[in-house]
Coordinates of C-alpha atoms in Angstrom, one line a residue:
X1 CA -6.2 -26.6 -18.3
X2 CA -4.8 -24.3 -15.6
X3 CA -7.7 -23.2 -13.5
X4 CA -7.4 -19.5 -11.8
X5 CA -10.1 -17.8 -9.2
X6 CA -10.3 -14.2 -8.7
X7 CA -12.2 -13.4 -5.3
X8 CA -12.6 -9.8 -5.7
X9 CA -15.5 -8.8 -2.4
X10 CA -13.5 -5.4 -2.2
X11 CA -12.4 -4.6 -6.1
X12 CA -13.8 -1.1 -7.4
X13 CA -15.5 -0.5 -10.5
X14 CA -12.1 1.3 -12.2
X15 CA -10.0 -1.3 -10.2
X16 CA -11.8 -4.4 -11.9
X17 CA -11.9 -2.0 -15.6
X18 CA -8.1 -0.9 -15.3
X19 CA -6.8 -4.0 -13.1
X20 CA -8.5 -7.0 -13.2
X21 CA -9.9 -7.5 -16.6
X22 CA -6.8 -6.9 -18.0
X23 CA -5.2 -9.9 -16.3
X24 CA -8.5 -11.9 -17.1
X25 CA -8.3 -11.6 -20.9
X26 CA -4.2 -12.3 -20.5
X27 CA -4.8 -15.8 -18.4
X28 CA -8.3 -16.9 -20.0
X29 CA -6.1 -17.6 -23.4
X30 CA -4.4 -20.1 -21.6
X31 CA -6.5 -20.8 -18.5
X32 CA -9.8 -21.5 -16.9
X33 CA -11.3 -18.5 -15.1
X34 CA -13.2 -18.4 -12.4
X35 CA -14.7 -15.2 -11.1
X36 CA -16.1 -14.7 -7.6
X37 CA -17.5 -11.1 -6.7
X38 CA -20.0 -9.5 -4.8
X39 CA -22.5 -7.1 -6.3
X40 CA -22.0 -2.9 -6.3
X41 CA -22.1 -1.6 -2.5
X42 CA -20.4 1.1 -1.0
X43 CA -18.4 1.5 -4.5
X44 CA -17.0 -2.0 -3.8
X45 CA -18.2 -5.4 -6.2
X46 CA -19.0 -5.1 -10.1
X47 CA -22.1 -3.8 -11.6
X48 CA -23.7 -4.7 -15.9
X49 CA -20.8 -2.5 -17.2
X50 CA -18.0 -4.5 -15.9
X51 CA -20.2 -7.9 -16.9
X52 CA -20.5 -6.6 -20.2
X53 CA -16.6 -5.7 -21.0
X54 CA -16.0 -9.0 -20.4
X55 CA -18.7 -10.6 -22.7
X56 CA -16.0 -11.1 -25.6
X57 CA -13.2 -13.4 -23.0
X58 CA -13.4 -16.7 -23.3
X59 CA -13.0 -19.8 -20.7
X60 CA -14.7 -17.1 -17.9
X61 CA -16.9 -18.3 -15.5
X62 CA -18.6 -16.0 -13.3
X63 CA -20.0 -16.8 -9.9
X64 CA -21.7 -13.6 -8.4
X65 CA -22.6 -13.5 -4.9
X66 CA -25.7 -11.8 -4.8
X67 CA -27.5 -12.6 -1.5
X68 CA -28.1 -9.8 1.7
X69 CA -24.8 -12.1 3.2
X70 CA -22.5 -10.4 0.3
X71 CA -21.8 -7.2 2.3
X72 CA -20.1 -9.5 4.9
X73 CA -17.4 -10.8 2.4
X74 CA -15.2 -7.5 2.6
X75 CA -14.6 -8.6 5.8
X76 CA -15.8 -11.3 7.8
X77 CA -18.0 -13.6 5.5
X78 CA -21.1 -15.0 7.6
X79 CA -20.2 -18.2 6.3
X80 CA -16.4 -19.2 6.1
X81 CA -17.2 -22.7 5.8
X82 CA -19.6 -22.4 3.0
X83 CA -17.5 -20.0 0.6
X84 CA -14.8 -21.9 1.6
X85 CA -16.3 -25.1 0.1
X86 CA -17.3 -23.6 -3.4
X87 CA -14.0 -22.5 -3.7
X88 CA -12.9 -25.9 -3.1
X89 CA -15.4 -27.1 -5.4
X90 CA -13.7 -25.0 -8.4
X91 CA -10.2 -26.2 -7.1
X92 CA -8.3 -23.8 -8.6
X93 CA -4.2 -23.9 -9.4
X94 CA -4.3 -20.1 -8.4
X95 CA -6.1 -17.7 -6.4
X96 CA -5.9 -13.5 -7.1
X97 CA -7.8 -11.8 -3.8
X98 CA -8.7 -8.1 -3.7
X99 CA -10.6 -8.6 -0.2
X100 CA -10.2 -7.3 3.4
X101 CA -10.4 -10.6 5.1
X102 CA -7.5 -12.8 5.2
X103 CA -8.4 -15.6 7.6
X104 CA -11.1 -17.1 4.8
X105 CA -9.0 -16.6 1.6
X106 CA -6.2 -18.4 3.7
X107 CA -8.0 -21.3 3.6
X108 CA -8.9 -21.4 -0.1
X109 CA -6.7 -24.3 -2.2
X110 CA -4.3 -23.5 -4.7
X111 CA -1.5 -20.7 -4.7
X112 CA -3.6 -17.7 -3.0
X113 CA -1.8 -14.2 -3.8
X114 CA -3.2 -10.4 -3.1
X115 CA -3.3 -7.8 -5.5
X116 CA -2.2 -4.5 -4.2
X117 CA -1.4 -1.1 -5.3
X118 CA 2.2 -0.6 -6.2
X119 CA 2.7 2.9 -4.4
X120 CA 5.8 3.2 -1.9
X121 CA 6.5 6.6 -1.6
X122 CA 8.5 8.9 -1.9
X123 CA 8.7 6.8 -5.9
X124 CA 5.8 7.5 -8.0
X125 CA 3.9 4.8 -9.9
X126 CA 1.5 5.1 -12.8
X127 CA -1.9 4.2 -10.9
X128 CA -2.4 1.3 -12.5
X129 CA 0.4 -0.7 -11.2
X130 CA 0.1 -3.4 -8.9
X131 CA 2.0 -6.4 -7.1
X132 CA 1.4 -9.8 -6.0
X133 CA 1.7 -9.8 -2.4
X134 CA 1.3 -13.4 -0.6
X135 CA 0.4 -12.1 3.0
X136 CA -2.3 -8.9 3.2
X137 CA -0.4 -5.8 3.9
X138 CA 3.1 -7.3 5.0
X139 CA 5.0 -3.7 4.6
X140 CA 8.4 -4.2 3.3
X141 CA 8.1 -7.8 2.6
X142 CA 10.7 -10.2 0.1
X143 CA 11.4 -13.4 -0.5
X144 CA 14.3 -15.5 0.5
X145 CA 17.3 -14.5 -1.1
X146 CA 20.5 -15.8 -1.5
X147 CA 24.1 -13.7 -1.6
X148 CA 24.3 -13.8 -5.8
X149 CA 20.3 -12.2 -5.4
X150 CA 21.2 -10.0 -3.0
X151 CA 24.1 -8.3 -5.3
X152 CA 22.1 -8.7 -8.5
X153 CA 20.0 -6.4 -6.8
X154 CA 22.2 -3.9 -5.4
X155 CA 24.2 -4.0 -8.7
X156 CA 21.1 -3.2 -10.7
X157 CA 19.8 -0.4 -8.6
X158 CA 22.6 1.4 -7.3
X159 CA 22.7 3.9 -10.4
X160 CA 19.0 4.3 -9.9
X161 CA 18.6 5.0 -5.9
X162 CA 22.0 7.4 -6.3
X163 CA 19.7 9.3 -9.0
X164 CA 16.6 9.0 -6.6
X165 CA 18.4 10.5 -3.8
X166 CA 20.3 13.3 -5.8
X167 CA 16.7 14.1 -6.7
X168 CA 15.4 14.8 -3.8
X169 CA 18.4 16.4 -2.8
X170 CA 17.8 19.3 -5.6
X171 CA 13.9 18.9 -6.0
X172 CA 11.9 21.8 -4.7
X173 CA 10.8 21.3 -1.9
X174 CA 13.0 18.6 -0.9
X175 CA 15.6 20.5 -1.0
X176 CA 14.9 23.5 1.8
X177 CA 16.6 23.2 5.1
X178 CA 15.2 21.7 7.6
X179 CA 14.4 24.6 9.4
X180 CA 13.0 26.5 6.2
X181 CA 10.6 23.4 5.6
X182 CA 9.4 23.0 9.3
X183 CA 8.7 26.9 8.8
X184 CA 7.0 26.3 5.8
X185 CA 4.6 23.9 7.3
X186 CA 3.6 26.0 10.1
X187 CA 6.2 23.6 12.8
X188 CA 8.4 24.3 16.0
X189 CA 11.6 24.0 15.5
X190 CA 12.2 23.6 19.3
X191 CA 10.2 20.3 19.3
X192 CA 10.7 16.8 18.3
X193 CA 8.3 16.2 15.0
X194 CA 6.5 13.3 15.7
X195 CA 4.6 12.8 11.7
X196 CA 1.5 11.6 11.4
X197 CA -0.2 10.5 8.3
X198 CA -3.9 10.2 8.0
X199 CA -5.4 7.0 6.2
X200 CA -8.5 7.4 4.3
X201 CA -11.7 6.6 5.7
X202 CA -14.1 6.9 3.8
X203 CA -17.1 4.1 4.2
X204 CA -15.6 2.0 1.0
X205 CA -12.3 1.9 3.1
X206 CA -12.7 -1.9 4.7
X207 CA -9.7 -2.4 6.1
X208 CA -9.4 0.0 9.4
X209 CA -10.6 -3.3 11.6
X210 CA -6.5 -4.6 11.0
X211 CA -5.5 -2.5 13.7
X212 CA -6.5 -1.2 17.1
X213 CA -7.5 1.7 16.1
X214 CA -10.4 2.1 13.2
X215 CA -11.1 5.6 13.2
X216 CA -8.6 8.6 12.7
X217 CA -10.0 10.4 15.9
X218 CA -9.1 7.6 18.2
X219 CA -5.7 7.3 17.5
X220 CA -4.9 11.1 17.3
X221 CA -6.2 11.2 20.8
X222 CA -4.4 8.1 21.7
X223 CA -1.0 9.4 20.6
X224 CA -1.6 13.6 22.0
X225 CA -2.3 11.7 25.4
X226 CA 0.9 9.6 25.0
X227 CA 3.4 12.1 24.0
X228 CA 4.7 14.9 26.1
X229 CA 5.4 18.5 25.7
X230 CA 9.1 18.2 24.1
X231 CA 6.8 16.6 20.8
X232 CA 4.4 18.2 18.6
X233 CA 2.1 15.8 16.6
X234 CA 2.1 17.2 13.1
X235 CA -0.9 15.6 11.4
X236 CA -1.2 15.2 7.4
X237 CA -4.6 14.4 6.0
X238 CA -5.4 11.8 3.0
X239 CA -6.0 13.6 0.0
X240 CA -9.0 11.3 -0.3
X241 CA -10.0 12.4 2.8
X242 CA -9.9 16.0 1.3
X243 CA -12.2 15.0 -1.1
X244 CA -14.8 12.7 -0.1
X245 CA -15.2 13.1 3.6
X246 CA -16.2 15.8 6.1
X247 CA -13.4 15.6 8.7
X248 CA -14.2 18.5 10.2
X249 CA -14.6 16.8 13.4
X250 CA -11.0 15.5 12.9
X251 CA -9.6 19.1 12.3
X252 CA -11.9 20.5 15.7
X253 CA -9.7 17.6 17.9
X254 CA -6.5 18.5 16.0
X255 CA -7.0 22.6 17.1
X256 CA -8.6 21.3 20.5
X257 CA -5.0 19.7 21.6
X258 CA -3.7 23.3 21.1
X259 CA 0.4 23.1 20.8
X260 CA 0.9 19.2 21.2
X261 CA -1.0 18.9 17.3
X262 CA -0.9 20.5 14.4
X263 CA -2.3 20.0 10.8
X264 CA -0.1 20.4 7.9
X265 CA -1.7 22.6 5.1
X266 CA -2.8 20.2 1.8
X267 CA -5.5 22.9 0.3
X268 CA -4.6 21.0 -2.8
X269 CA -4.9 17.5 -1.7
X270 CA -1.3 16.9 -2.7
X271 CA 0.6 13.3 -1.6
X272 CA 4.1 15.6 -1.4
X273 CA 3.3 17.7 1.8
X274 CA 3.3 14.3 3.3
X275 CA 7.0 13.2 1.9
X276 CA 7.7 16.6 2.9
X277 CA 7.3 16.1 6.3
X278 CA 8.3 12.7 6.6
X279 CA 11.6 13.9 5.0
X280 CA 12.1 16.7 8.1
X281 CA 10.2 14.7 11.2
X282 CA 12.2 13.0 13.6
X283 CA 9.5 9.8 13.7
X284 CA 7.3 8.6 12.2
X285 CA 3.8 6.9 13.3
X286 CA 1.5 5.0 10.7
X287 CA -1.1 2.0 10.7
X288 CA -1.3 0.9 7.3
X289 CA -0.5 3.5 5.0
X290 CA 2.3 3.1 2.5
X291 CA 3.8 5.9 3.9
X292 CA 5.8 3.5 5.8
X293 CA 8.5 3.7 2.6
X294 CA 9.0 7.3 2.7
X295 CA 10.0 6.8 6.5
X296 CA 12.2 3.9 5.5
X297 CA 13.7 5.8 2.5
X298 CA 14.9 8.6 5.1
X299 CA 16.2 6.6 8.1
X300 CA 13.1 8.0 10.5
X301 CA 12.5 5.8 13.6
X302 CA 8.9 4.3 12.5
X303 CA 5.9 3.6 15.3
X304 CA 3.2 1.0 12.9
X305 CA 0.2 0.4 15.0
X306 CA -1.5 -2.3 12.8
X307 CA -2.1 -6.4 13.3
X308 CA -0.5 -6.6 9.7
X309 CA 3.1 -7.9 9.4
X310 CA 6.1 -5.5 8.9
X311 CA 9.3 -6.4 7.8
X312 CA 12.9 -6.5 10.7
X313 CA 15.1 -4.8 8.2
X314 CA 12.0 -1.7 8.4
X315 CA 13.0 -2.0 12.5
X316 CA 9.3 -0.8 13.5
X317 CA 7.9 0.0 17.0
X318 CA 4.5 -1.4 18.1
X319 CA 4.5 0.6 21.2
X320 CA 4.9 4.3 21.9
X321 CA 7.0 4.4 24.8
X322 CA 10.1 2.5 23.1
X323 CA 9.6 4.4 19.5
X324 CA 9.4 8.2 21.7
X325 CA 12.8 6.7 23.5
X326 CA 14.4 6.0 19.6
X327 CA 12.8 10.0 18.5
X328 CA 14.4 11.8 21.6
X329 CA 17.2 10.2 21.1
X330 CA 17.7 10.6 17.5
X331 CA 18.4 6.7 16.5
X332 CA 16.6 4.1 15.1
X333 CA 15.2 3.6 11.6
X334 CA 15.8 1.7 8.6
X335 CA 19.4 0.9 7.7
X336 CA 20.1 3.1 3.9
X337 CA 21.5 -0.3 2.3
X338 CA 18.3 -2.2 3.8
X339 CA 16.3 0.2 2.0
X340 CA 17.6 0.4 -1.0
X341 CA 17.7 -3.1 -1.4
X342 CA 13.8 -3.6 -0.7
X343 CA 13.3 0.2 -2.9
X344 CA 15.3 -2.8 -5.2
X345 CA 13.3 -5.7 -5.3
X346 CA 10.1 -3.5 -5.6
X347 CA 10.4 -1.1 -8.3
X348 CA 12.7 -3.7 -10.3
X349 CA 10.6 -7.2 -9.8
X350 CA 7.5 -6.9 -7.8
X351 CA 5.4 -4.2 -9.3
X352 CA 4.0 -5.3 -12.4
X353 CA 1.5 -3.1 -15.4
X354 CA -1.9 -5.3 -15.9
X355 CA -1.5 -4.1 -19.5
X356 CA 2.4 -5.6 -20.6
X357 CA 2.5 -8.9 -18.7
X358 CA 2.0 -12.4 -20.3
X359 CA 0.0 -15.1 -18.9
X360 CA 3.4 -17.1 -18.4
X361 CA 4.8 -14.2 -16.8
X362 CA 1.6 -13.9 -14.5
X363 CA 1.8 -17.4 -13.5
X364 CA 5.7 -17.6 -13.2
X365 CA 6.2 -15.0 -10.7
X366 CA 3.8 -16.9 -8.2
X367 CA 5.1 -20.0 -8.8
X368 CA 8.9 -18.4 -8.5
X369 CA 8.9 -15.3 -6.1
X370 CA 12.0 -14.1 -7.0
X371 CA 14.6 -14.1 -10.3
X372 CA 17.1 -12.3 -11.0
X373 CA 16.4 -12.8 -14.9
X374 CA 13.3 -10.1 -14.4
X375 CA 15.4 -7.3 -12.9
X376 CA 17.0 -5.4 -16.5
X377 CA 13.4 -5.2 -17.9
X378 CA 11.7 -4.0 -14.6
X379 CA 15.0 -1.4 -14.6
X380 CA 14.3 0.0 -18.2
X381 CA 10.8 0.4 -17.6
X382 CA 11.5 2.3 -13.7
X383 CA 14.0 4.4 -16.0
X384 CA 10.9 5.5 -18.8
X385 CA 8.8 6.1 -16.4
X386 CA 11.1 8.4 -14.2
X387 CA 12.2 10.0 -17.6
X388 CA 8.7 11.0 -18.2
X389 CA 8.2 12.6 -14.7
X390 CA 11.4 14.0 -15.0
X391 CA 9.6 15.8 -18.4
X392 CA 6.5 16.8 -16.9
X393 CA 8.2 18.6 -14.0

């Protein structure tokens, strides 16, 4: 029997309920499940309730790690060597992670994949879509592809990313002026737009140690210090961030710096005043935030300041000086057919519902990263769920 580990130190009560389980009870008919988890801290780990919906699932195994040391697994475990050698001691065929650390789950046997969110803006996902992702936060990432993938792609999507665009072409308020949306969000429109998205950082948020900066203040200051006068920083904040945490401290800096920042009004704690000004900045600057797609999707010259992997085709800065070169300039960026042939592979194959996948299925698309057999089905269901925004706007 097919054995299968989930290692799940960062996994959130409604991730494991919504997520997780649902893949459990799919591969436990046909599989041996292991599951490896911390207890409840900091909103991360499972609690009696999560336990107790899976009472019912057969073949389940579950291996809770609940010594003081289980707070270090979100990110670096105390002992690498030890968890390494109980996961060796399950041997499993598969491994699903939802952790922060990569260098120990990197070690684990079997075929080790992540399970991410689905979002890649400016699409819209239901929330309970994810993908399988074999390197932590590699932004724009596919497999190899040969020329007969490459055109089963583009022939697939091309209807869809034509429809997309026209969208946003039409779409209040993607379809102001340039000038009219800069006005709208309180912008120069003398000055170069340098975008900045804020990540969430709230204390459940483990993964700000994969890149230099961990804290939103630092690299607001890093960047105002870095860009000159013919720039404005023009800050958006998470919604999350909106919610959850006092970043009042954040907003002081942001009216400190004067003229070189400003903050984007969210009062609603909306995703689209982001897109919005990604749409109408001339670069963009991110660390690990998804918003990465929306800066692809529109051609913007993209500064990611991150030790995660990104993707050539996305043609991403790691230093200032060379992206502000690309902004005053008014070049650089993701090539459109680039794009739209990752937008492709995404929405099409990768992202996947927890709910309407088999345990074949599951298994198949580690085992075979890419096929073009997948693509019609992952079409018709984009095309529902577009139809049913469509409706509800």
């Amino acid at each position: 029997m097919t054995r299968v580990l989930f290692y799940l130190p960062v996994v959130t009560p409604w991730w494991f309920d919504n997520i997780v389980a649902p893949l459990i009870r799919t591969l436990a008919v046909d599989s041996k499940v292991h599951i490896l988890v911390a207890p409840l801290w900091r909103n991360t780990g499972i609690g009696p309730d999560q336990i107790a919906g899976c009472s019912a699932i057969p073949n389940l195994l579950w291996h809770i790690v609940d010594d003081p040391d289980h707070r270090s697994l979100r990110t670096s475990p105390t002992d690498p060597d030890g968890l390494v050698a109980f996961v060796r001691s399950i041997a499993p065929d598969y491994v699903f992670c939802r952790s922060a650390d990569v260098a120990t789950p990197s070690r684990f046997p079997g075929k080790v994949v992540q399970l991410l969110e689905a979002g890649a803006p400016p699409f819209a996902f239901p929330s309970d879509r994810i993908i399988f992702q074999r390197d932590f936060l590699h932004h724009g990432a596919m497999p190899m592809l040969d020329d007969a993938d490459r055109h089963a792609l583009d022939a697939t999507f091309a209807g869809a990313w034509q429809r997309m665009r026209s969208r946003f072409d039409s779409q209040p308020p993607f379809c102001l002026s340039r000038e009219a949306a800069l006005e709208r969000m309180g912008l120069p429109r003398d000055r170069k737009i340098v975008a900045l998205p804020l990540e969430y950082e709230h204390e459940e948020a483990f993964t700000g140690f994969h890149g230099p900066f961990t804290r939103n203040l630092d690299l607001i200051e890093h960047l105002a210090d870095a860009i000159d006068h013919d720039c404005v920083l023009a800050i958006t904040d998470h919604p999350l961030n909106y919610r959850y945490i006092d970043n009042c401290p954040v907003y002081a800096m942001i009216e400190a710096l004067g003229d070189r920042a400003h903050l984007v009004p969210n009062a609603v704690a909306r995703y689209w005043p982001t897109t919005l000004l990604i749409q109408n900045c001339d670069g963009l600057v991110v660390r690990d935030t998804k918003a990465l797609y929306a800066g692809a999707f529109f051609g913007k010259p993209t500064l990611r300041l991150s030790h995660r992997p990104t993707a050539d085709w996305i043609g991403a800065h790691d230093d200032v000086a060379s992206f502000l070169e690309d902004v005053r300039a008014g070049r650089g960026g993701a090539r459109i057919d680039d794009a739209s042939r990752w937008f492709a592979f995404h929405i099409l194959h990768e992202v996947i519902s927890p709910t309407e996948i088999s345990s074949a299925d599951i298994l198949d698309r580690i085992d075979m990263p890419f096929s073009g057999d997948r693509l019609r089905a992952g079409l018709a269901r984009f095309e529902a769920q577009q139809g049913e925004v469509d409706l509800a706007a």
